[in-house]
């Protein structure tokens, strides 16, 4: 489990393999001594397993394997050498619970349709950015105004919802410690809907079937 609070921005060093299985090496500031072989790391949203870890400079390089399902249903298949990815280590018992509960199981890919700078006297710490995104139709019903959503591994609050479109606001700090500063209209991002919303919808569906 994760929280959607990004703890490092890694960089893809190399990719080997094909459509069925790809081995991806990511460079990170994480201390290699703190990463166990087989550890789960959220890489731009998807939960991937560290299959090798090696010290590199003041941090490390770790490798993950992405299978066909991950390559087909997320943006991982579009990564290239140099791609920057949001990283988060898995939760440990006793860790502070910020963000919201995130599984690292990506539901689909959303597209950024607009980016708008938000300024004003009520924003003295710098410009924030409002992103409007379009969710796949099958997932739009799980996204609610003031609810939570995980985009590229980042826990964000939904500001508005209009059909399949929804918006989120990133404050200057969030922009500076994630890959969101690089994002533009037309970019695609990994989407994980709120876990509670998913189960609430499933329970409602099951109740309807029982009553029917």
mmCIF file with all atom_site columns, C-alpha atoms in Angstrom:
data_model
loop_
_atom_site.group_PDB
_atom_site.id
_atom_site.type_symbol
_atom_site.label_atom_id
_atom_site.label_alt_id
_atom_site.label_comp_id
_atom_site.label_asym_id
_atom_site.label_entity_id
_atom_site.label_seq_id
_atom_site.pdbx_PDB_ins_code
_atom_site.Cartn_x
_atom_site.Cartn_y
_atom_site.Cartn_z
_atom_site.occupancy
_atom_site.B_iso_or_equiv
_atom_site.pdbx_formal_charge
_atom_site.auth_seq_id
_atom_site.auth_comp_id
_atom_site.auth_asym_id
_atom_site.auth_atom_id
_atom_site.pdbx_PDB_model_num
ATOM 1   C CA . UNK A 1 1   ? 0.000   0.000  0.000   1.00 0.00 ? 1   UNK A CA 1
ATOM 2   C CA . UNK A 1 2   ? 1.006   3.603  -0.658  1.00 0.00 ? 2   UNK A CA 1
ATOM 3   C CA . UNK A 1 3   ? -0.260  7.102  0.115   1.00 0.00 ? 3   UNK A CA 1
ATOM 4   C CA . UNK A 1 4   ? 0.335   8.975  -3.132  1.00 0.00 ? 4   UNK A CA 1
ATOM 5   C CA . UNK A 1 5   ? 2.932   11.230 -1.479  1.00 0.00 ? 5   UNK A CA 1
ATOM 6   C CA . UNK A 1 6   ? 5.936   11.268 -3.813  1.00 0.00 ? 6   UNK A CA 1
ATOM 7   C CA . UNK A 1 7   ? 9.277   10.835 -1.999  1.00 0.00 ? 7   UNK A CA 1
ATOM 8   C CA . UNK A 1 8   ? 11.669  11.071 -4.952  1.00 0.00 ? 8   UNK A CA 1
ATOM 9   C CA . UNK A 1 9   ? 11.726  11.688 -8.687  1.00 0.00 ? 9   UNK A CA 1
ATOM 10  C CA . UNK A 1 10  ? 13.705  8.986  -10.456 1.00 0.00 ? 10  UNK A CA 1
ATOM 11  C CA . UNK A 1 11  ? 15.090  8.804  -13.985 1.00 0.00 ? 11  UNK A CA 1
ATOM 12  C CA . UNK A 1 12  ? 14.892  5.868  -16.379 1.00 0.00 ? 12  UNK A CA 1
ATOM 13  C CA . UNK A 1 13  ? 18.434  4.761  -17.219 1.00 0.00 ? 13  UNK A CA 1
ATOM 14  C CA . UNK A 1 14  ? 17.751  1.830  -19.537 1.00 0.00 ? 14  UNK A CA 1
ATOM 15  C CA . UNK A 1 15  ? 14.966  -0.385 -20.877 1.00 0.00 ? 15  UNK A CA 1
ATOM 16  C CA . UNK A 1 16  ? 15.427  -3.902 -22.219 1.00 0.00 ? 16  UNK A CA 1
ATOM 17  C CA . UNK A 1 17  ? 12.897  -6.408 -23.493 1.00 0.00 ? 17  UNK A CA 1
ATOM 18  C CA . UNK A 1 18  ? 9.702   -6.066 -25.483 1.00 0.00 ? 18  UNK A CA 1
ATOM 19  C CA . UNK A 1 19  ? 5.906   -6.016 -25.316 1.00 0.00 ? 19  UNK A CA 1
ATOM 20  C CA . UNK A 1 20  ? 5.652   -9.132 -23.144 1.00 0.00 ? 20  UNK A CA 1
ATOM 21  C CA . UNK A 1 21  ? 8.220   -8.170 -20.497 1.00 0.00 ? 21  UNK A CA 1
ATOM 22  C CA . UNK A 1 22  ? 10.489  -5.169 -20.051 1.00 0.00 ? 22  UNK A CA 1
ATOM 23  C CA . UNK A 1 23  ? 13.272  -4.697 -17.519 1.00 0.00 ? 23  UNK A CA 1
ATOM 24  C CA . UNK A 1 24  ? 13.609  -1.052 -16.557 1.00 0.00 ? 24  UNK A CA 1
ATOM 25  C CA . UNK A 1 25  ? 16.511  0.431  -14.585 1.00 0.00 ? 25  UNK A CA 1
ATOM 26  C CA . UNK A 1 26  ? 15.705  3.584  -12.617 1.00 0.00 ? 26  UNK A CA 1
ATOM 27  C CA . UNK A 1 27  ? 18.160  5.940  -10.950 1.00 0.00 ? 27  UNK A CA 1
ATOM 28  C CA . UNK A 1 28  ? 17.059  7.315  -7.585  1.00 0.00 ? 28  UNK A CA 1
ATOM 29  C CA . UNK A 1 29  ? 18.300  9.188  -4.524  1.00 0.00 ? 29  UNK A CA 1
ATOM 30  C CA . UNK A 1 30  ? 17.091  6.330  -2.284  1.00 0.00 ? 30  UNK A CA 1
ATOM 31  C CA . UNK A 1 31  ? 19.671  4.722  -0.007  1.00 0.00 ? 31  UNK A CA 1
ATOM 32  C CA . UNK A 1 32  ? 20.244  1.239  -1.502  1.00 0.00 ? 32  UNK A CA 1
ATOM 33  C CA . UNK A 1 33  ? 20.754  -0.203 1.988   1.00 0.00 ? 33  UNK A CA 1
ATOM 34  C CA . UNK A 1 34  ? 17.094  0.555  2.752   1.00 0.00 ? 34  UNK A CA 1
ATOM 35  C CA . UNK A 1 35  ? 15.650  -1.276 -0.279  1.00 0.00 ? 35  UNK A CA 1
ATOM 36  C CA . UNK A 1 36  ? 15.211  -5.013 0.065   1.00 0.00 ? 36  UNK A CA 1
ATOM 37  C CA . UNK A 1 37  ? 15.264  -7.254 -2.980  1.00 0.00 ? 37  UNK A CA 1
ATOM 38  C CA . UNK A 1 38  ? 11.609  -7.809 -3.870  1.00 0.00 ? 38  UNK A CA 1
ATOM 39  C CA . UNK A 1 39  ? 10.469  -4.520 -2.328  1.00 0.00 ? 39  UNK A CA 1
ATOM 40  C CA . UNK A 1 40  ? 7.463   -2.766 -3.838  1.00 0.00 ? 40  UNK A CA 1
ATOM 41  C CA . UNK A 1 41  ? 8.020   0.712  -5.257  1.00 0.00 ? 41  UNK A CA 1
ATOM 42  C CA . UNK A 1 42  ? 5.334   2.841  -6.883  1.00 0.00 ? 42  UNK A CA 1
ATOM 43  C CA . UNK A 1 43  ? 6.824   4.142  -10.131 1.00 0.00 ? 43  UNK A CA 1
ATOM 44  C CA . UNK A 1 44  ? 4.608   6.894  -11.577 1.00 0.00 ? 44  UNK A CA 1
ATOM 45  C CA . UNK A 1 45  ? 1.656   5.021  -10.095 1.00 0.00 ? 45  UNK A CA 1
ATOM 46  C CA . UNK A 1 46  ? 2.130   1.308  -10.877 1.00 0.00 ? 46  UNK A CA 1
ATOM 47  C CA . UNK A 1 47  ? 3.443   -0.850 -8.028  1.00 0.00 ? 47  UNK A CA 1
ATOM 48  C CA . UNK A 1 48  ? 6.582   -2.552 -9.369  1.00 0.00 ? 48  UNK A CA 1
ATOM 49  C CA . UNK A 1 49  ? 8.964   -5.004 -7.721  1.00 0.00 ? 49  UNK A CA 1
ATOM 50  C CA . UNK A 1 50  ? 12.657  -4.216 -7.287  1.00 0.00 ? 50  UNK A CA 1
ATOM 51  C CA . UNK A 1 51  ? 14.504  -7.171 -8.842  1.00 0.00 ? 51  UNK A CA 1
ATOM 52  C CA . UNK A 1 52  ? 17.990  -5.726 -8.367  1.00 0.00 ? 52  UNK A CA 1
ATOM 53  C CA . UNK A 1 53  ? 19.515  -2.822 -6.418  1.00 0.00 ? 53  UNK A CA 1
ATOM 54  C CA . UNK A 1 54  ? 22.991  -1.328 -6.753  1.00 0.00 ? 54  UNK A CA 1
ATOM 55  C CA . UNK A 1 55  ? 24.646  1.741  -5.198  1.00 0.00 ? 55  UNK A CA 1
ATOM 56  C CA . UNK A 1 56  ? 25.194  4.611  -7.601  1.00 0.00 ? 56  UNK A CA 1
ATOM 57  C CA . UNK A 1 57  ? 26.700  7.923  -6.548  1.00 0.00 ? 57  UNK A CA 1
ATOM 58  C CA . UNK A 1 58  ? 24.900  9.180  -3.463  1.00 0.00 ? 58  UNK A CA 1
ATOM 59  C CA . UNK A 1 59  ? 21.851  7.057  -4.268  1.00 0.00 ? 59  UNK A CA 1
ATOM 60  C CA . UNK A 1 60  ? 21.112  3.893  -6.203  1.00 0.00 ? 60  UNK A CA 1
ATOM 61  C CA . UNK A 1 61  ? 19.944  2.269  -9.370  1.00 0.00 ? 61  UNK A CA 1
ATOM 62  C CA . UNK A 1 62  ? 17.215  -0.338 -9.086  1.00 0.00 ? 62  UNK A CA 1
ATOM 63  C CA . UNK A 1 63  ? 15.627  -2.530 -11.739 1.00 0.00 ? 63  UNK A CA 1
ATOM 64  C CA . UNK A 1 64  ? 11.968  -3.462 -12.088 1.00 0.00 ? 64  UNK A CA 1
ATOM 65  C CA . UNK A 1 65  ? 10.192  -5.825 -14.462 1.00 0.00 ? 65  UNK A CA 1
ATOM 66  C CA . UNK A 1 66  ? 7.022   -4.637 -16.211 1.00 0.00 ? 66  UNK A CA 1
ATOM 67  C CA . UNK A 1 67  ? 4.834   -7.405 -17.604 1.00 0.00 ? 67  UNK A CA 1
ATOM 68  C CA . UNK A 1 68  ? 2.522   -7.228 -20.617 1.00 0.00 ? 68  UNK A CA 1
ATOM 69  C CA . UNK A 1 69  ? -0.513  -6.112 -18.576 1.00 0.00 ? 69  UNK A CA 1
ATOM 70  C CA . UNK A 1 70  ? 1.386   -3.187 -17.066 1.00 0.00 ? 70  UNK A CA 1
ATOM 71  C CA . UNK A 1 71  ? 2.872   -2.180 -20.414 1.00 0.00 ? 71  UNK A CA 1
ATOM 72  C CA . UNK A 1 72  ? -0.552  -2.266 -22.088 1.00 0.00 ? 72  UNK A CA 1
ATOM 73  C CA . UNK A 1 73  ? -2.661  -0.538 -19.405 1.00 0.00 ? 73  UNK A CA 1
ATOM 74  C CA . UNK A 1 74  ? -0.317  2.182  -18.161 1.00 0.00 ? 74  UNK A CA 1
ATOM 75  C CA . UNK A 1 75  ? 2.132   4.729  -19.549 1.00 0.00 ? 75  UNK A CA 1
ATOM 76  C CA . UNK A 1 76  ? 5.085   2.471  -18.692 1.00 0.00 ? 76  UNK A CA 1
ATOM 77  C CA . UNK A 1 77  ? 5.188   1.176  -22.271 1.00 0.00 ? 77  UNK A CA 1
ATOM 78  C CA . UNK A 1 78  ? 5.894   4.713  -23.484 1.00 0.00 ? 78  UNK A CA 1
ATOM 79  C CA . UNK A 1 79  ? 8.838   5.332  -21.126 1.00 0.00 ? 79  UNK A CA 1
ATOM 80  C CA . UNK A 1 80  ? 12.196  5.994  -22.704 1.00 0.00 ? 80  UNK A CA 1
ATOM 81  C CA . UNK A 1 81  ? 15.724  6.539  -21.434 1.00 0.00 ? 81  UNK A CA 1
ATOM 82  C CA . UNK A 1 82  ? 15.656  9.810  -19.510 1.00 0.00 ? 82  UNK A CA 1
ATOM 83  C CA . UNK A 1 83  ? 11.955  9.672  -18.597 1.00 0.00 ? 83  UNK A CA 1
ATOM 84  C CA . UNK A 1 84  ? 11.390  11.148 -15.118 1.00 0.00 ? 84  UNK A CA 1
ATOM 85  C CA . UNK A 1 85  ? 9.069   9.168  -12.833 1.00 0.00 ? 85  UNK A CA 1
ATOM 86  C CA . UNK A 1 86  ? 7.487   9.877  -9.453  1.00 0.00 ? 86  UNK A CA 1
ATOM 87  C CA . UNK A 1 87  ? 8.588   7.339  -6.839  1.00 0.00 ? 87  UNK A CA 1
ATOM 88  C CA . UNK A 1 88  ? 7.147   6.228  -3.500  1.00 0.00 ? 88  UNK A CA 1
ATOM 89  C CA . UNK A 1 89  ? 8.257   3.441  -1.177  1.00 0.00 ? 89  UNK A CA 1
ATOM 90  C CA . UNK A 1 90  ? 5.574   1.169  0.274   1.00 0.00 ? 90  UNK A CA 1
ATOM 91  C CA . UNK A 1 91  ? 4.044   1.940  3.651   1.00 0.00 ? 91  UNK A CA 1
ATOM 92  C CA . UNK A 1 92  ? 5.364   0.410  6.854   1.00 0.00 ? 92  UNK A CA 1
ATOM 93  C CA . UNK A 1 93  ? 3.351   -0.126 10.016  1.00 0.00 ? 93  UNK A CA 1
ATOM 94  C CA . UNK A 1 94  ? 3.560   3.045  12.071  1.00 0.00 ? 94  UNK A CA 1
ATOM 95  C CA . UNK A 1 95  ? 4.221   5.363  9.115   1.00 0.00 ? 95  UNK A CA 1
ATOM 96  C CA . UNK A 1 96  ? 2.332   8.638  9.018   1.00 0.00 ? 96  UNK A CA 1
ATOM 97  C CA . UNK A 1 97  ? -0.749  8.271  6.813   1.00 0.00 ? 97  UNK A CA 1
ATOM 98  C CA . UNK A 1 98  ? -0.839  11.287 4.500   1.00 0.00 ? 98  UNK A CA 1
ATOM 99  C CA . UNK A 1 99  ? -2.505  11.472 1.099   1.00 0.00 ? 99  UNK A CA 1
ATOM 100 C CA . UNK A 1 100 ? -4.983  8.605  0.744   1.00 0.00 ? 100 UNK A CA 1
ATOM 101 C CA . UNK A 1 101 ? -4.824  4.826  0.479   1.00 0.00 ? 101 UNK A CA 1
ATOM 102 C CA . UNK A 1 102 ? -3.301  3.868  -2.868  1.00 0.00 ? 102 UNK A CA 1
ATOM 103 C CA . UNK A 1 103 ? -2.760  0.292  -4.065  1.00 0.00 ? 103 UNK A CA 1
ATOM 104 C CA . UNK A 1 104 ? -0.449  0.910  -7.014  1.00 0.00 ? 104 UNK A CA 1
ATOM 105 C CA . UNK A 1 105 ? -2.906  -0.954 -9.255  1.00 0.00 ? 105 UNK A CA 1
ATOM 106 C CA . UNK A 1 106 ? -3.525  1.480  -12.106 1.00 0.00 ? 106 UNK A CA 1
ATOM 107 C CA . UNK A 1 107 ? -7.081  1.467  -13.459 1.00 0.00 ? 107 UNK A CA 1
ATOM 108 C CA . UNK A 1 108 ? -6.415  3.281  -16.715 1.00 0.00 ? 108 UNK A CA 1
ATOM 109 C CA . UNK A 1 109 ? -4.819  6.267  -18.391 1.00 0.00 ? 109 UNK A CA 1
ATOM 110 C CA . UNK A 1 110 ? -6.182  9.823  -18.304 1.00 0.00 ? 110 UNK A CA 1
ATOM 111 C CA . UNK A 1 111 ? -5.287  12.575 -20.773 1.00 0.00 ? 111 UNK A CA 1
ATOM 112 C CA . UNK A 1 112 ? -4.464  16.151 -19.804 1.00 0.00 ? 112 UNK A CA 1
ATOM 113 C CA . UNK A 1 113 ? -6.714  18.417 -21.876 1.00 0.00 ? 113 UNK A CA 1
ATOM 114 C CA . UNK A 1 114 ? -5.759  21.791 -20.374 1.00 0.00 ? 114 UNK A CA 1
ATOM 115 C CA . UNK A 1 115 ? -3.287  23.452 -18.012 1.00 0.00 ? 115 UNK A CA 1
ATOM 116 C CA . UNK A 1 116 ? -3.999  26.839 -16.432 1.00 0.00 ? 116 UNK A CA 1
ATOM 117 C CA . UNK A 1 117 ? -1.857  28.990 -14.158 1.00 0.00 ? 117 UNK A CA 1
ATOM 118 C CA . UNK A 1 118 ? -3.673  30.218 -11.040 1.00 0.00 ? 118 UNK A CA 1
ATOM 119 C CA . UNK A 1 119 ? -2.362  33.456 -9.562  1.00 0.00 ? 119 UNK A CA 1
ATOM 120 C CA . UNK A 1 120 ? -3.659  36.242 -7.337  1.00 0.00 ? 120 UNK A CA 1
ATOM 121 C CA . UNK A 1 121 ? -3.212  37.991 -4.018  1.00 0.00 ? 121 UNK A CA 1
ATOM 122 C CA . UNK A 1 122 ? -4.538  34.905 -2.240  1.00 0.00 ? 122 UNK A CA 1
ATOM 123 C CA . UNK A 1 123 ? -1.599  32.892 -3.606  1.00 0.00 ? 123 UNK A CA 1
ATOM 124 C CA . UNK A 1 124 ? 1.557   34.637 -2.244  1.00 0.00 ? 124 UNK A CA 1
ATOM 125 C CA . UNK A 1 125 ? 3.822   31.541 -2.456  1.00 0.00 ? 125 UNK A CA 1
ATOM 126 C CA . UNK A 1 126 ? 3.882   31.378 -6.229  1.00 0.00 ? 126 UNK A CA 1
ATOM 127 C CA . UNK A 1 127 ? 1.667   30.244 -9.051  1.00 0.00 ? 127 UNK A CA 1
ATOM 128 C CA . UNK A 1 128 ? -0.342  27.064 -8.736  1.00 0.00 ? 128 UNK A CA 1
ATOM 129 C CA . UNK A 1 129 ? -1.420  25.057 -11.754 1.00 0.00 ? 129 UNK A CA 1
ATOM 130 C CA . UNK A 1 130 ? -4.885  23.741 -12.533 1.00 0.00 ? 130 UNK A CA 1
ATOM 131 C CA . UNK A 1 131 ? -4.950  20.657 -14.739 1.00 0.00 ? 131 UNK A CA 1
ATOM 132 C CA . UNK A 1 132 ? -8.091  19.471 -16.501 1.00 0.00 ? 132 UNK A CA 1
ATOM 133 C CA . UNK A 1 133 ? -8.005  15.799 -17.414 1.00 0.00 ? 133 UNK A CA 1
ATOM 134 C CA . UNK A 1 134 ? -10.250 13.392 -19.324 1.00 0.00 ? 134 UNK A CA 1
ATOM 135 C CA . UNK A 1 135 ? -10.821 9.993  -17.746 1.00 0.00 ? 135 UNK A CA 1
ATOM 136 C CA . UNK A 1 136 ? -11.833 6.831  -19.616 1.00 0.00 ? 136 UNK A CA 1
ATOM 137 C CA . UNK A 1 137 ? -15.632 6.664  -19.666 1.00 0.00 ? 137 UNK A CA 1
ATOM 138 C CA . UNK A 1 138 ? -15.652 3.426  -17.643 1.00 0.00 ? 138 UNK A CA 1
ATOM 139 C CA . UNK A 1 139 ? -13.795 5.130  -14.783 1.00 0.00 ? 139 UNK A CA 1
ATOM 140 C CA . UNK A 1 140 ? -15.467 8.543  -14.759 1.00 0.00 ? 140 UNK A CA 1
ATOM 141 C CA . UNK A 1 141 ? -18.194 7.402  -12.362 1.00 0.00 ? 141 UNK A CA 1
ATOM 142 C CA . UNK A 1 142 ? -15.599 6.702  -9.660  1.00 0.00 ? 142 UNK A CA 1
ATOM 143 C CA . UNK A 1 143 ? -14.306 10.296 -9.664  1.00 0.00 ? 143 UNK A CA 1
ATOM 144 C CA . UNK A 1 144 ? -16.175 12.678 -7.374  1.00 0.00 ? 144 UNK A CA 1
ATOM 145 C CA . UNK A 1 145 ? -15.781 16.366 -6.583  1.00 0.00 ? 145 UNK A CA 1
ATOM 146 C CA . UNK A 1 146 ? -13.687 16.789 -3.393  1.00 0.00 ? 146 UNK A CA 1
ATOM 147 C CA . UNK A 1 147 ? -12.772 13.116 -3.559  1.00 0.00 ? 147 UNK A CA 1
ATOM 148 C CA . UNK A 1 148 ? -9.290  11.688 -3.975  1.00 0.00 ? 148 UNK A CA 1
ATOM 149 C CA . UNK A 1 149 ? -7.559  10.448 -7.096  1.00 0.00 ? 149 UNK A CA 1
ATOM 150 C CA . UNK A 1 150 ? -4.045  9.168  -7.765  1.00 0.00 ? 150 UNK A CA 1
ATOM 151 C CA . UNK A 1 151 ? -2.394  10.491 -10.935 1.00 0.00 ? 151 UNK A CA 1
ATOM 152 C CA . UNK A 1 152 ? 1.103   9.334  -11.884 1.00 0.00 ? 152 UNK A CA 1
ATOM 153 C CA . UNK A 1 153 ? 1.545   8.231  -8.274  1.00 0.00 ? 153 UNK A CA 1
ATOM 154 C CA . UNK A 1 154 ? 0.464   11.590 -6.816  1.00 0.00 ? 154 UNK A CA 1
ATOM 155 C CA . UNK A 1 155 ? -2.454  11.847 -4.384  1.00 0.00 ? 155 UNK A CA 1
ATOM 156 C CA . UNK A 1 156 ? -4.636  14.779 -5.458  1.00 0.00 ? 156 UNK A CA 1
ATOM 157 C CA . UNK A 1 157 ? -8.031  16.225 -4.548  1.00 0.00 ? 157 UNK A CA 1
ATOM 158 C CA . UNK A 1 158 ? -10.605 16.501 -7.309  1.00 0.00 ? 158 UNK A CA 1
ATOM 159 C CA . UNK A 1 159 ? -11.771 20.110 -7.684  1.00 0.00 ? 159 UNK A CA 1
ATOM 160 C CA . UNK A 1 160 ? -14.474 19.808 -10.333 1.00 0.00 ? 160 UNK A CA 1
ATOM 161 C CA . UNK A 1 161 ? -16.159 17.087 -12.386 1.00 0.00 ? 161 UNK A CA 1
ATOM 162 C CA . UNK A 1 162 ? -17.920 17.572 -15.714 1.00 0.00 ? 162 UNK A CA 1
ATOM 163 C CA . UNK A 1 163 ? -18.823 14.304 -17.397 1.00 0.00 ? 163 UNK A CA 1
ATOM 164 C CA . UNK A 1 164 ? -15.570 12.474 -18.072 1.00 0.00 ? 164 UNK A CA 1
ATOM 165 C CA . UNK A 1 165 ? -13.513 15.637 -17.438 1.00 0.00 ? 165 UNK A CA 1
ATOM 166 C CA . UNK A 1 166 ? -12.201 16.570 -14.012 1.00 0.00 ? 166 UNK A CA 1
ATOM 167 C CA . UNK A 1 167 ? -9.714  19.069 -12.611 1.00 0.00 ? 167 UNK A CA 1
ATOM 168 C CA . UNK A 1 168 ? -7.007  19.044 -9.945  1.00 0.00 ? 168 UNK A CA 1
ATOM 169 C CA . UNK A 1 169 ? -4.864  21.841 -8.522  1.00 0.00 ? 169 UNK A CA 1
ATOM 170 C CA . UNK A 1 170 ? -1.155  21.498 -7.776  1.00 0.00 ? 170 UNK A CA 1
ATOM 171 C CA . UNK A 1 171 ? 0.475   23.968 -5.407  1.00 0.00 ? 171 UNK A CA 1
ATOM 172 C CA . UNK A 1 172 ? 4.040   25.199 -6.048  1.00 0.00 ? 172 UNK A CA 1
ATOM 173 C CA . UNK A 1 173 ? 5.572   22.694 -3.598  1.00 0.00 ? 173 UNK A CA 1
ATOM 174 C CA . UNK A 1 174 ? 3.886   19.727 -5.303  1.00 0.00 ? 174 UNK A CA 1
ATOM 175 C CA . UNK A 1 175 ? 5.051   20.968 -8.705  1.00 0.00 ? 175 UNK A CA 1
ATOM 176 C CA . UNK A 1 176 ? 8.642   21.236 -7.478  1.00 0.00 ? 176 UNK A CA 1
ATOM 177 C CA . UNK A 1 177 ? 8.923   17.726 -5.976  1.00 0.00 ? 177 UNK A CA 1
ATOM 178 C CA . UNK A 1 178 ? 7.110   15.738 -8.698  1.00 0.00 ? 178 UNK A CA 1
ATOM 179 C CA . UNK A 1 179 ? 7.102   15.429 -12.483 1.00 0.00 ? 179 UNK A CA 1
ATOM 180 C CA . UNK A 1 180 ? 3.984   17.605 -12.783 1.00 0.00 ? 180 UNK A CA 1
ATOM 181 C CA . UNK A 1 181 ? 5.977   20.712 -13.695 1.00 0.00 ? 181 UNK A CA 1
ATOM 182 C CA . UNK A 1 182 ? 6.812   18.910 -16.963 1.00 0.00 ? 182 UNK A CA 1
ATOM 183 C CA . UNK A 1 183 ? 3.211   18.023 -17.815 1.00 0.00 ? 183 UNK A CA 1
ATOM 184 C CA . UNK A 1 184 ? 1.381   19.680 -20.706 1.00 0.00 ? 184 UNK A CA 1
ATOM 185 C CA . UNK A 1 185 ? -1.929  19.298 -22.565 1.00 0.00 ? 185 UNK A CA 1
ATOM 186 C CA . UNK A 1 186 ? -1.902  16.062 -24.537 1.00 0.00 ? 186 UNK A CA 1
ATOM 187 C CA . UNK A 1 187 ? 0.209   14.165 -22.011 1.00 0.00 ? 187 UNK A CA 1
ATOM 188 C CA . UNK A 1 188 ? -1.155  10.897 -20.664 1.00 0.00 ? 188 UNK A CA 1
ATOM 189 C CA . UNK A 1 189 ? -0.944  9.984  -16.973 1.00 0.00 ? 189 UNK A CA 1
ATOM 190 C CA . UNK A 1 190 ? -1.630  6.848  -14.959 1.00 0.00 ? 190 UNK A CA 1
ATOM 191 C CA . UNK A 1 191 ? -4.959  6.948  -13.128 1.00 0.00 ? 191 UNK A CA 1
ATOM 192 C CA . UNK A 1 192 ? -5.953  5.025  -10.014 1.00 0.00 ? 192 UNK A CA 1
ATOM 193 C CA . UNK A 1 193 ? -9.420  5.818  -8.698  1.00 0.00 ? 193 UNK A CA 1
ATOM 194 C CA . UNK A 1 194 ? -10.136 6.024  -4.990  1.00 0.00 ? 194 UNK A CA 1
ATOM 195 C CA . UNK A 1 195 ? -10.212 2.588  -3.349  1.00 0.00 ? 195 UNK A CA 1
ATOM 196 C CA . UNK A 1 196 ? -13.282 3.442  -1.255  1.00 0.00 ? 196 UNK A CA 1
ATOM 197 C CA . UNK A 1 197 ? -15.193 4.697  -4.307  1.00 0.00 ? 197 UNK A CA 1
ATOM 198 C CA . UNK A 1 198 ? -14.405 1.483  -6.163  1.00 0.00 ? 198 UNK A CA 1
ATOM 199 C CA . UNK A 1 199 ? -15.707 -0.764 -3.371  1.00 0.00 ? 199 UNK A CA 1
ATOM 200 C CA . UNK A 1 200 ? -18.744 1.436  -2.713  1.00 0.00 ? 200 UNK A CA 1
ATOM 201 C CA . UNK A 1 201 ? -19.733 1.114  -6.358  1.00 0.00 ? 201 UNK A CA 1
ATOM 202 C CA . UNK A 1 202 ? -19.217 -2.643 -6.281  1.00 0.00 ? 202 UNK A CA 1
ATOM 203 C CA . UNK A 1 203 ? -21.350 -2.989 -3.145  1.00 0.00 ? 203 UNK A CA 1
ATOM 204 C CA . UNK A 1 204 ? -24.111 -0.900 -4.737  1.00 0.00 ? 204 UNK A CA 1
ATOM 205 C CA . UNK A 1 205 ? -23.978 -3.117 -7.822  1.00 0.00 ? 205 UNK A CA 1
ATOM 206 C CA . UNK A 1 206 ? -24.150 -6.274 -5.723  1.00 0.00 ? 206 UNK A CA 1
ATOM 207 C CA . UNK A 1 207 ? -27.103 -4.896 -3.730  1.00 0.00 ? 207 UNK A CA 1
ATOM 208 C CA . UNK A 1 208 ? -28.926 -4.119 -6.961  1.00 0.00 ? 208 UNK A CA 1
ATOM 209 C CA . UNK A 1 209 ? -28.399 -7.657 -8.209  1.00 0.00 ? 209 UNK A CA 1
ATOM 210 C CA . UNK A 1 210 ? -29.707 -9.101 -4.947  1.00 0.00 ? 210 UNK A CA 1
ATOM 211 C CA . UNK A 1 211 ? -32.805 -6.887 -5.011  1.00 0.00 ? 211 UNK A CA 1
ATOM 212 C CA . UNK A 1 212 ? -33.382 -7.677 -8.676  1.00 0.00 ? 212 UNK A CA 1
#
